[in-house]
């Protein structure tokens, strides 16, 4: 018997004259001992019938209450969901359309059952209430119909129509997870649905989906992501529910109308990847020690800069993980919260509700934080609020979209932040990029040509004699891409006394970079060159991400 609202249901039963207050009190006393639902106890004590309780539950949850013996069951529902699944979940299908299926269920709060049905058939589930005995008897009564539908698979059966779609979507997700895909792109074209996988930051075209399956595939993903299947003229965002074998993954789905139909992107986030560590990011020993020293400062601001997709959030999370101890109160404000870190208080902005980054920082300061992480500084208000938090005894970590470390200082100046506030609050800036890591199973070493060696000298570093580099090949281990994973390249700029003096003198970006390099800072190009010379990545990868930073 279904319900977890004993007092509300009990009071309604009393109001209807079905039970007395003494009977409800007796049922609640029994519930304290055996933890059964109050409806079950009332029925077991013969104070009320199951149908009477279901009628009240239907009223509470605004669901239809049906008697399956009096409902016409559509023949095509017998082939939609496996009979064994229906028996396990104790539900019964009544009718189905191309987009939805009506299911009789005894417990409207059994969300996991409704989700399993939805994933199993790819249709939107519409629940109605029925008695448990009624459901089980109906399953037995129609058992032969279910078996016949499974063996015959008639052409007009809903399951027959959607089975290829179910299999297609499941296999697409399974393949993406296997190949370490971060994003699945589904793009409508004239004669097909184009499929592309983003692996280690690069898009690879995969086998396309037939045009006649396009709408069904997108509809199924929309249903699983909680989107409006009937809406295709405006962008939508959703979150997909995956079966248990993929429970470590969170899939965020977004749609965008275009001239050919609906463009869909599915972002796969590995929730098991929560052991963020500075030691695994790609920094050298000196950089790791310097950052550990900086983040243990009691106050000040550390900025991480780079374009979208440069791994800035991962770097911030690694800093947070290093600081995450019971003696520190750490609060973050993000857009969105990508990974949950145990022991850290995480919140996300809601611009429509007026909860912006700047508003969040002001609220966070009332919660006695030691460390504040701000997902991104986008405007002058957020910058000023974050800086003042750093000046009042808090360590503030945040990001900016600039190409270089020195560029972050210039961006704050461009935001009209007073130079003395910048030089008093910012203690370091980290610029970074992500490059693909060569597959260790198939990479091939080679001796570069004289032309390449001359280009290496432009990086501003001495090139060792008999230098060798490495190139991608491709094998089963890396799915023939030649690369496996990514590694970050860093430019770490501590705001020392020389940089502080420059900030007060309206400097150029080149002035700040020159001063930092004189004190030992490695530029992105130089740090990248070291990665190429150590054969972690290729020279082409480094040239691709640092071509704008040539000194």
mmCIF file of N, CA and C in Angstrom, residues 228-316:
data_model
loop_
_atom_site.group_PDB
_atom_site.id
_atom_site.type_symbol
_atom_site.label_atom_id
_atom_site.label_comp_id
_atom_site.label_asym_id
_atom_site.label_seq_id
_atom_site.Cartn_x
_atom_site.Cartn_y
_atom_site.Cartn_z
ATOM 1 N N UNK A 228 10.793 19.272 -22.746
ATOM 2 C CA UNK A 228 9.497 19.306 -23.411
ATOM 3 C C UNK A 228 9.677 18.751 -24.829
ATOM 4 N N UNK A 229 9.118 17.579 -25.093
ATOM 5 C CA UNK A 229 9.324 16.943 -26.398
ATOM 6 C C UNK A 229 8.597 17.676 -27.516
ATOM 7 N N UNK A 230 7.586 18.447 -27.156
ATOM 8 C CA UNK A 230 6.813 19.148 -28.183
ATOM 9 C C UNK A 230 7.430 20.483 -28.572
ATOM 10 N N UNK A 231 8.426 20.939 -27.802
ATOM 11 C CA UNK A 231 9.036 22.244 -28.059
ATOM 12 C C UNK A 231 10.339 22.078 -28.830
ATOM 13 N N UNK A 232 10.383 22.677 -30.024
ATOM 14 C CA UNK A 232 11.605 22.593 -30.835
ATOM 15 C C UNK A 232 12.033 23.955 -31.366
ATOM 16 N N UNK A 233 11.311 25.005 -30.955
ATOM 17 C CA UNK A 233 11.607 26.339 -31.494
ATOM 18 C C UNK A 233 12.424 27.203 -30.546
ATOM 19 N N UNK A 234 12.672 26.712 -29.341
ATOM 20 C CA UNK A 234 13.498 27.471 -28.390
ATOM 21 C C UNK A 234 14.521 26.545 -27.740
ATOM 22 N N UNK A 235 15.635 27.096 -27.271
ATOM 23 C CA UNK A 235 16.654 26.261 -26.619
ATOM 24 C C UNK A 235 16.118 25.652 -25.328
ATOM 25 N N UNK A 236 16.604 24.457 -25.012
ATOM 26 C CA UNK A 236 16.237 23.797 -23.767
ATOM 27 C C UNK A 236 17.482 23.201 -23.113
ATOM 28 N N UNK A 237 17.416 23.052 -21.806
ATOM 29 C CA UNK A 237 18.478 22.390 -21.054
ATOM 30 C C UNK A 237 17.869 21.290 -20.208
ATOM 31 N N UNK A 238 18.578 20.187 -20.066
ATOM 32 C CA UNK A 238 18.084 19.079 -19.265
ATOM 33 C C UNK A 238 19.218 18.255 -18.708
ATOM 34 N N UNK A 239 18.825 17.254 -17.951
ATOM 35 C CA UNK A 239 19.800 16.364 -17.317
ATOM 36 C C UNK A 239 19.326 14.934 -17.507
ATOM 37 N N UNK A 240 20.158 14.109 -18.085
ATOM 38 C CA UNK A 240 19.736 12.750 -18.429
ATOM 39 C C UNK A 240 19.961 11.793 -17.272
ATOM 40 N N UNK A 241 18.987 10.903 -17.091
ATOM 41 C CA UNK A 241 19.089 9.848 -16.093
ATOM 42 C C UNK A 241 19.619 8.602 -16.782
ATOM 43 N N UNK A 242 20.784 8.122 -16.341
ATOM 44 C CA UNK A 242 21.390 6.935 -16.931
ATOM 45 C C UNK A 242 21.123 5.716 -16.058
ATOM 46 N N UNK A 243 21.128 4.513 -16.632
ATOM 47 C CA UNK A 243 20.942 3.296 -15.840
ATOM 48 C C UNK A 243 22.109 3.077 -14.883
ATOM 49 N N UNK A 244 21.956 2.103 -13.976
ATOM 50 C CA UNK A 244 22.906 1.904 -12.888
ATOM 51 C C UNK A 244 24.346 1.685 -13.357
ATOM 52 N N UNK A 245 24.518 0.977 -14.498
ATOM 53 C CA UNK A 245 25.897 0.683 -14.928
ATOM 54 C C UNK A 245 26.658 1.947 -15.315
ATOM 55 N N UNK A 246 25.937 3.050 -15.536
ATOM 56 C CA UNK A 246 26.599 4.318 -15.869
ATOM 57 C C UNK A 246 26.348 5.370 -14.784
ATOM 58 N N UNK A 247 26.101 4.924 -13.556
ATOM 59 C CA UNK A 247 25.720 5.851 -12.489
ATOM 60 C C UNK A 247 26.837 6.820 -12.119
ATOM 61 N N UNK A 248 28.071 6.524 -12.532
ATOM 62 C CA UNK A 248 29.181 7.436 -12.250
ATOM 63 C C UNK A 248 29.190 8.639 -13.185
ATOM 64 N N UNK A 249 28.284 8.651 -14.143
ATOM 65 C CA UNK A 249 28.272 9.728 -15.133
ATOM 66 C C UNK A 249 27.027 10.599 -15.014
ATOM 67 N N UNK A 250 27.240 11.882 -15.161
ATOM 68 C CA UNK A 250 26.166 12.859 -15.185
ATOM 69 C C UNK A 250 26.134 13.426 -16.606
ATOM 70 N N UNK A 251 24.977 13.389 -17.262
ATOM 71 C CA UNK A 251 24.877 13.863 -18.639
ATOM 72 C C UNK A 251 23.983 15.096 -18.678
ATOM 73 N N UNK A 252 24.561 16.204 -19.110
ATOM 74 C CA UNK A 252 23.788 17.443 -19.266
ATOM 75 C C UNK A 252 23.523 17.660 -20.741
ATOM 76 N N UNK A 253 22.283 17.915 -21.049
ATOM 77 C CA UNK A 253 21.850 17.984 -22.447
ATOM 78 C C UNK A 253 21.326 19.378 -22.756
ATOM 79 N N UNK A 254 21.689 19.900 -23.904
ATOM 80 C CA UNK A 254 21.161 21.196 -24.336
ATOM 81 C C UNK A 254 20.786 21.121 -25.810
ATOM 82 N N UNK A 255 19.721 21.825 -26.161
ATOM 83 C CA UNK A 255 19.281 21.882 -27.560
ATOM 84 C C UNK A 255 19.335 23.322 -28.048
ATOM 85 N N UNK A 256 19.535 23.464 -29.353
ATOM 86 C CA UNK A 256 19.589 24.786 -29.969
ATOM 87 C C UNK A 256 18.947 24.702 -31.353
ATOM 88 N N UNK A 257 17.856 25.417 -31.583
ATOM 89 C CA UNK A 257 17.226 25.375 -32.911
ATOM 90 C C UNK A 257 18.148 25.954 -33.967
ATOM 91 N N UNK A 258 18.205 25.307 -35.124
ATOM 92 C CA UNK A 258 18.927 25.896 -36.248
ATOM 93 C C UNK A 258 18.124 25.666 -37.521
ATOM 94 N N UNK A 259 18.637 26.074 -38.651
ATOM 95 C CA UNK A 259 17.838 26.062 -39.876
ATOM 96 C C UNK A 259 17.529 24.648 -40.361
ATOM 97 N N UNK A 260 18.274 23.648 -39.861
ATOM 98 C CA UNK A 260 18.048 22.273 -40.293
ATOM 99 C C UNK A 260 17.227 21.465 -39.287
ATOM 100 N N UNK A 261 16.927 22.058 -38.131
ATOM 101 C CA UNK A 261 16.172 21.322 -37.118
ATOM 102 C C UNK A 261 16.644 21.700 -35.728
ATOM 103 N N UNK A 262 16.942 20.689 -34.902
ATOM 104 C CA UNK A 262 17.431 20.936 -33.554
ATOM 105 C C UNK A 262 18.824 20.363 -33.374
ATOM 106 N N UNK A 263 19.735 21.231 -32.981
ATOM 107 C CA UNK A 263 21.103 20.817 -32.680
ATOM 108 C C UNK A 263 21.151 20.416 -31.203
ATOM 109 N N UNK A 264 21.711 19.249 -30.900
ATOM 110 C CA UNK A 264 21.753 18.769 -29.515
ATOM 111 C C UNK A 264 23.187 18.432 -29.112
ATOM 112 N N UNK A 265 23.557 18.836 -27.900
ATOM 113 C CA UNK A 265 24.861 18.498 -27.346
ATOM 114 C C UNK A 265 24.654 17.832 -25.990
ATOM 115 N N UNK A 266 25.316 16.696 -25.796
ATOM 116 C CA UNK A 266 25.259 15.966 -24.532
ATOM 117 C C UNK A 266 26.644 16.019 -23.902
ATOM 118 N N UNK A 267 26.744 16.655 -22.745
ATOM 119 C CA UNK A 267 28.035 16.745 -22.041
ATOM 120 C C UNK A 267 28.115 15.663 -20.980
ATOM 121 N N UNK A 268 29.160 14.831 -21.056
ATOM 122 C CA UNK A 268 29.340 13.724 -20.121
ATOM 123 C C UNK A 268 30.337 14.120 -19.040
ATOM 124 N N UNK A 269 29.877 14.097 -17.797
ATOM 125 C CA UNK A 269 30.746 14.416 -16.669
ATOM 126 C C UNK A 269 30.954 13.161 -15.834
ATOM 127 N N UNK A 270 32.193 12.799 -15.637
ATOM 128 C CA UNK A 270 32.526 11.619 -14.847
ATOM 129 C C UNK A 270 32.525 12.006 -13.375
ATOM 130 N N UNK A 271 31.448 11.637 -12.651
ATOM 131 C CA UNK A 271 31.324 12.008 -11.245
ATOM 132 C C UNK A 271 32.345 11.298 -10.369
ATOM 133 N N UNK A 272 32.908 10.201 -10.846
ATOM 134 C CA UNK A 272 33.901 9.475 -10.050
ATOM 135 C C UNK A 272 35.243 10.194 -10.044
ATOM 136 N N UNK A 273 35.411 11.168 -10.970
ATOM 137 C CA UNK A 273 36.674 11.916 -11.049
ATOM 138 C C UNK A 273 36.636 13.071 -10.047
ATOM 139 N N UNK A 274 36.796 12.733 -8.783
ATOM 140 C CA UNK A 274 36.698 13.746 -7.735
ATOM 141 C C UNK A 274 37.978 13.877 -6.930
ATOM 142 N N UNK A 275 39.001 13.083 -7.258
ATOM 143 C CA UNK A 275 40.260 13.175 -6.524
ATOM 144 C C UNK A 275 41.171 14.198 -7.195
ATOM 145 N N UNK A 276 40.735 15.456 -7.162
ATOM 146 C CA UNK A 276 41.509 16.513 -7.793
ATOM 147 C C UNK A 276 42.786 16.751 -6.998
ATOM 148 N N UNK A 277 43.911 16.789 -7.693
ATOM 149 C CA UNK A 277 45.199 16.950 -7.020
ATOM 150 C C UNK A 277 46.117 17.825 -7.855
ATOM 151 N N UNK A 278 46.836 18.716 -7.189
ATOM 152 C CA UNK A 278 47.810 19.559 -7.884
ATOM 153 C C UNK A 278 48.917 18.727 -8.520
ATOM 154 N N UNK A 279 49.186 17.559 -7.947
ATOM 155 C CA UNK A 279 50.288 16.723 -8.436
ATOM 156 C C UNK A 279 50.003 16.072 -9.780
ATOM 157 N N UNK A 280 48.746 16.049 -10.215
ATOM 158 C CA UNK A 280 48.402 15.351 -11.460
ATOM 159 C C UNK A 280 48.035 16.292 -12.597
ATOM 160 N N UNK A 281 48.198 17.591 -12.397
ATOM 161 C CA UNK A 281 47.738 18.556 -13.401
ATOM 162 C C UNK A 281 48.743 18.806 -14.515
ATOM 163 N N UNK A 282 50.027 18.571 -14.244
ATOM 164 C CA UNK A 282 51.045 18.835 -15.255
ATOM 165 C C UNK A 282 52.049 19.887 -14.845
ATOM 166 N N UNK A 283 51.937 20.399 -13.604
ATOM 167 C CA UNK A 283 52.902 21.387 -13.122
ATOM 168 C C UNK A 283 54.224 20.704 -12.776
ATOM 169 N N UNK A 284 55.324 21.491 -12.848
ATOM 170 C CA UNK A 284 56.588 20.936 -12.384
ATOM 171 C C UNK A 284 56.667 21.093 -10.865
ATOM 172 N N UNK A 285 57.681 20.508 -10.261
ATOM 173 C CA UNK A 285 57.797 20.486 -8.796
ATOM 174 C C UNK A 285 57.832 21.894 -8.213
ATOM 175 N N UNK A 286 58.583 22.792 -8.874
ATOM 176 C CA UNK A 286 58.695 24.172 -8.385
ATOM 177 C C UNK A 286 57.337 24.860 -8.386
ATOM 178 N N UNK A 287 56.550 24.678 -9.464
ATOM 179 C CA UNK A 287 55.241 25.318 -9.563
ATOM 180 C C UNK A 287 54.276 24.781 -8.506
ATOM 181 N N UNK A 288 54.316 23.459 -8.278
ATOM 182 C CA UNK A 288 53.442 22.864 -7.264
ATOM 183 C C UNK A 288 53.757 23.427 -5.885
ATOM 184 N N UNK A 289 55.021 23.499 -5.546
ATOM 185 C CA UNK A 289 55.412 24.010 -4.234
ATOM 186 C C UNK A 289 55.031 25.475 -4.074
ATOM 187 N N UNK A 290 55.185 26.257 -5.155
ATOM 188 C CA UNK A 290 54.847 27.679 -5.090
ATOM 189 C C UNK A 290 53.348 27.867 -4.890
ATOM 190 N N UNK A 291 52.532 27.089 -5.612
ATOM 191 C CA UNK A 291 51.081 27.221 -5.467
ATOM 192 C C UNK A 291 50.641 26.768 -4.076
ATOM 193 N N UNK A 292 51.205 25.679 -3.577
ATOM 194 C CA UNK A 292 50.859 25.227 -2.224
ATOM 195 C C UNK A 292 51.191 26.307 -1.188
ATOM 196 N N UNK A 293 52.296 27.004 -1.422
ATOM 197 C CA UNK A 293 52.686 28.094 -0.515
ATOM 198 C C UNK A 293 51.705 29.260 -0.624
ATOM 199 N N UNK A 294 51.299 29.585 -1.858
ATOM 200 C CA UNK A 294 50.387 30.720 -2.079
ATOM 201 C C UNK A 294 49.005 30.467 -1.492
ATOM 202 N N UNK A 295 48.469 29.253 -1.691
ATOM 203 C CA UNK A 295 47.094 28.995 -1.230
ATOM 204 C C UNK A 295 47.014 28.837 0.294
ATOM 205 N N UNK A 296 48.162 28.753 0.931
ATOM 206 C CA UNK A 296 48.144 28.710 2.400
ATOM 207 C C UNK A 296 48.251 30.108 3.014
ATOM 208 N N UNK A 297 48.271 31.118 2.144
ATOM 209 C CA UNK A 297 48.202 32.492 2.653
ATOM 210 C C UNK A 297 46.818 32.703 3.257
ATOM 211 N N UNK A 298 46.692 33.416 4.362
ATOM 212 C CA UNK A 298 45.377 33.591 5.001
ATOM 213 C C UNK A 298 44.407 34.454 4.204
ATOM 214 N N UNK A 299 44.938 35.335 3.348
ATOM 215 C CA UNK A 299 44.057 36.189 2.551
ATOM 216 C C UNK A 299 44.756 36.597 1.264
ATOM 217 N N UNK A 300 43.960 37.139 0.345
ATOM 218 C CA UNK A 300 44.476 37.517 -0.966
ATOM 219 C C UNK A 300 43.692 36.813 -2.062
ATOM 220 N N UNK A 301 43.967 37.191 -3.309
ATOM 221 C CA UNK A 301 43.246 36.629 -4.450
ATOM 222 C C UNK A 301 44.207 35.934 -5.402
ATOM 223 N N UNK A 302 43.820 34.720 -5.822
ATOM 224 C CA UNK A 302 44.556 33.990 -6.852
ATOM 225 C C UNK A 302 43.613 33.815 -8.039
ATOM 226 N N UNK A 303 44.065 34.248 -9.204
ATOM 227 C CA UNK A 303 43.252 34.161 -10.415
ATOM 228 C C UNK A 303 43.807 33.101 -11.356
ATOM 229 N N UNK A 304 42.911 32.333 -11.962
ATOM 230 C CA UNK A 304 43.287 31.359 -12.980
ATOM 231 C C UNK A 304 42.663 31.823 -14.290
ATOM 232 N N UNK A 305 43.483 31.973 -15.339
ATOM 233 C CA UNK A 305 42.985 32.529 -16.588
ATOM 234 C C UNK A 305 43.205 31.565 -17.752
ATOM 235 N N UNK A 306 42.459 31.822 -18.795
ATOM 236 C CA UNK A 306 42.547 31.002 -20.001
ATOM 237 C C UNK A 306 41.207 30.977 -20.693
ATOM 238 N N UNK A 307 41.169 30.503 -21.932
ATOM 239 C CA UNK A 307 39.906 30.444 -22.668
ATOM 240 C C UNK A 307 38.990 29.352 -22.123
ATOM 241 N N UNK A 308 37.767 29.306 -22.614
ATOM 242 C CA UNK A 308 36.836 28.250 -22.232
ATOM 243 C C UNK A 308 37.416 26.883 -22.598
ATOM 244 N N UNK A 309 37.312 25.941 -21.666
ATOM 245 C CA UNK A 309 37.812 24.600 -21.928
ATOM 246 C C UNK A 309 39.292 24.420 -21.654
ATOM 247 N N UNK A 310 39.902 25.385 -20.941
ATOM 248 C CA UNK A 310 41.340 25.293 -20.658
ATOM 249 C C UNK A 310 41.633 24.542 -19.361
ATOM 250 N N UNK A 311 40.594 24.105 -18.657
ATOM 251 C CA UNK A 311 40.811 23.350 -17.417
ATOM 252 C C UNK A 311 40.917 24.209 -16.176
ATOM 253 N N UNK A 312 40.407 25.445 -16.237
ATOM 254 C CA UNK A 312 40.527 26.364 -15.096
ATOM 255 C C UNK A 312 39.795 25.824 -13.860
ATOM 256 N N UNK A 313 38.588 25.297 -14.069
ATOM 257 C CA UNK A 313 37.805 24.787 -12.940
ATOM 258 C C UNK A 313 38.513 23.619 -12.263
ATOM 259 N N UNK A 314 39.132 22.753 -13.055
ATOM 260 C CA UNK A 314 39.870 21.620 -12.478
ATOM 261 C C UNK A 314 41.019 22.104 -11.607
ATOM 262 N N UNK A 315 41.705 23.149 -12.058
ATOM 263 C CA UNK A 315 42.795 23.713 -11.258
ATOM 264 C C UNK A 315 42.263 24.289 -9.947
ATOM 265 N N UNK A 316 41.151 25.009 -10.021
ATOM 266 C CA UNK A 316 40.553 25.558 -8.805
ATOM 267 C C UNK A 316 40.136 24.451 -7.848
#
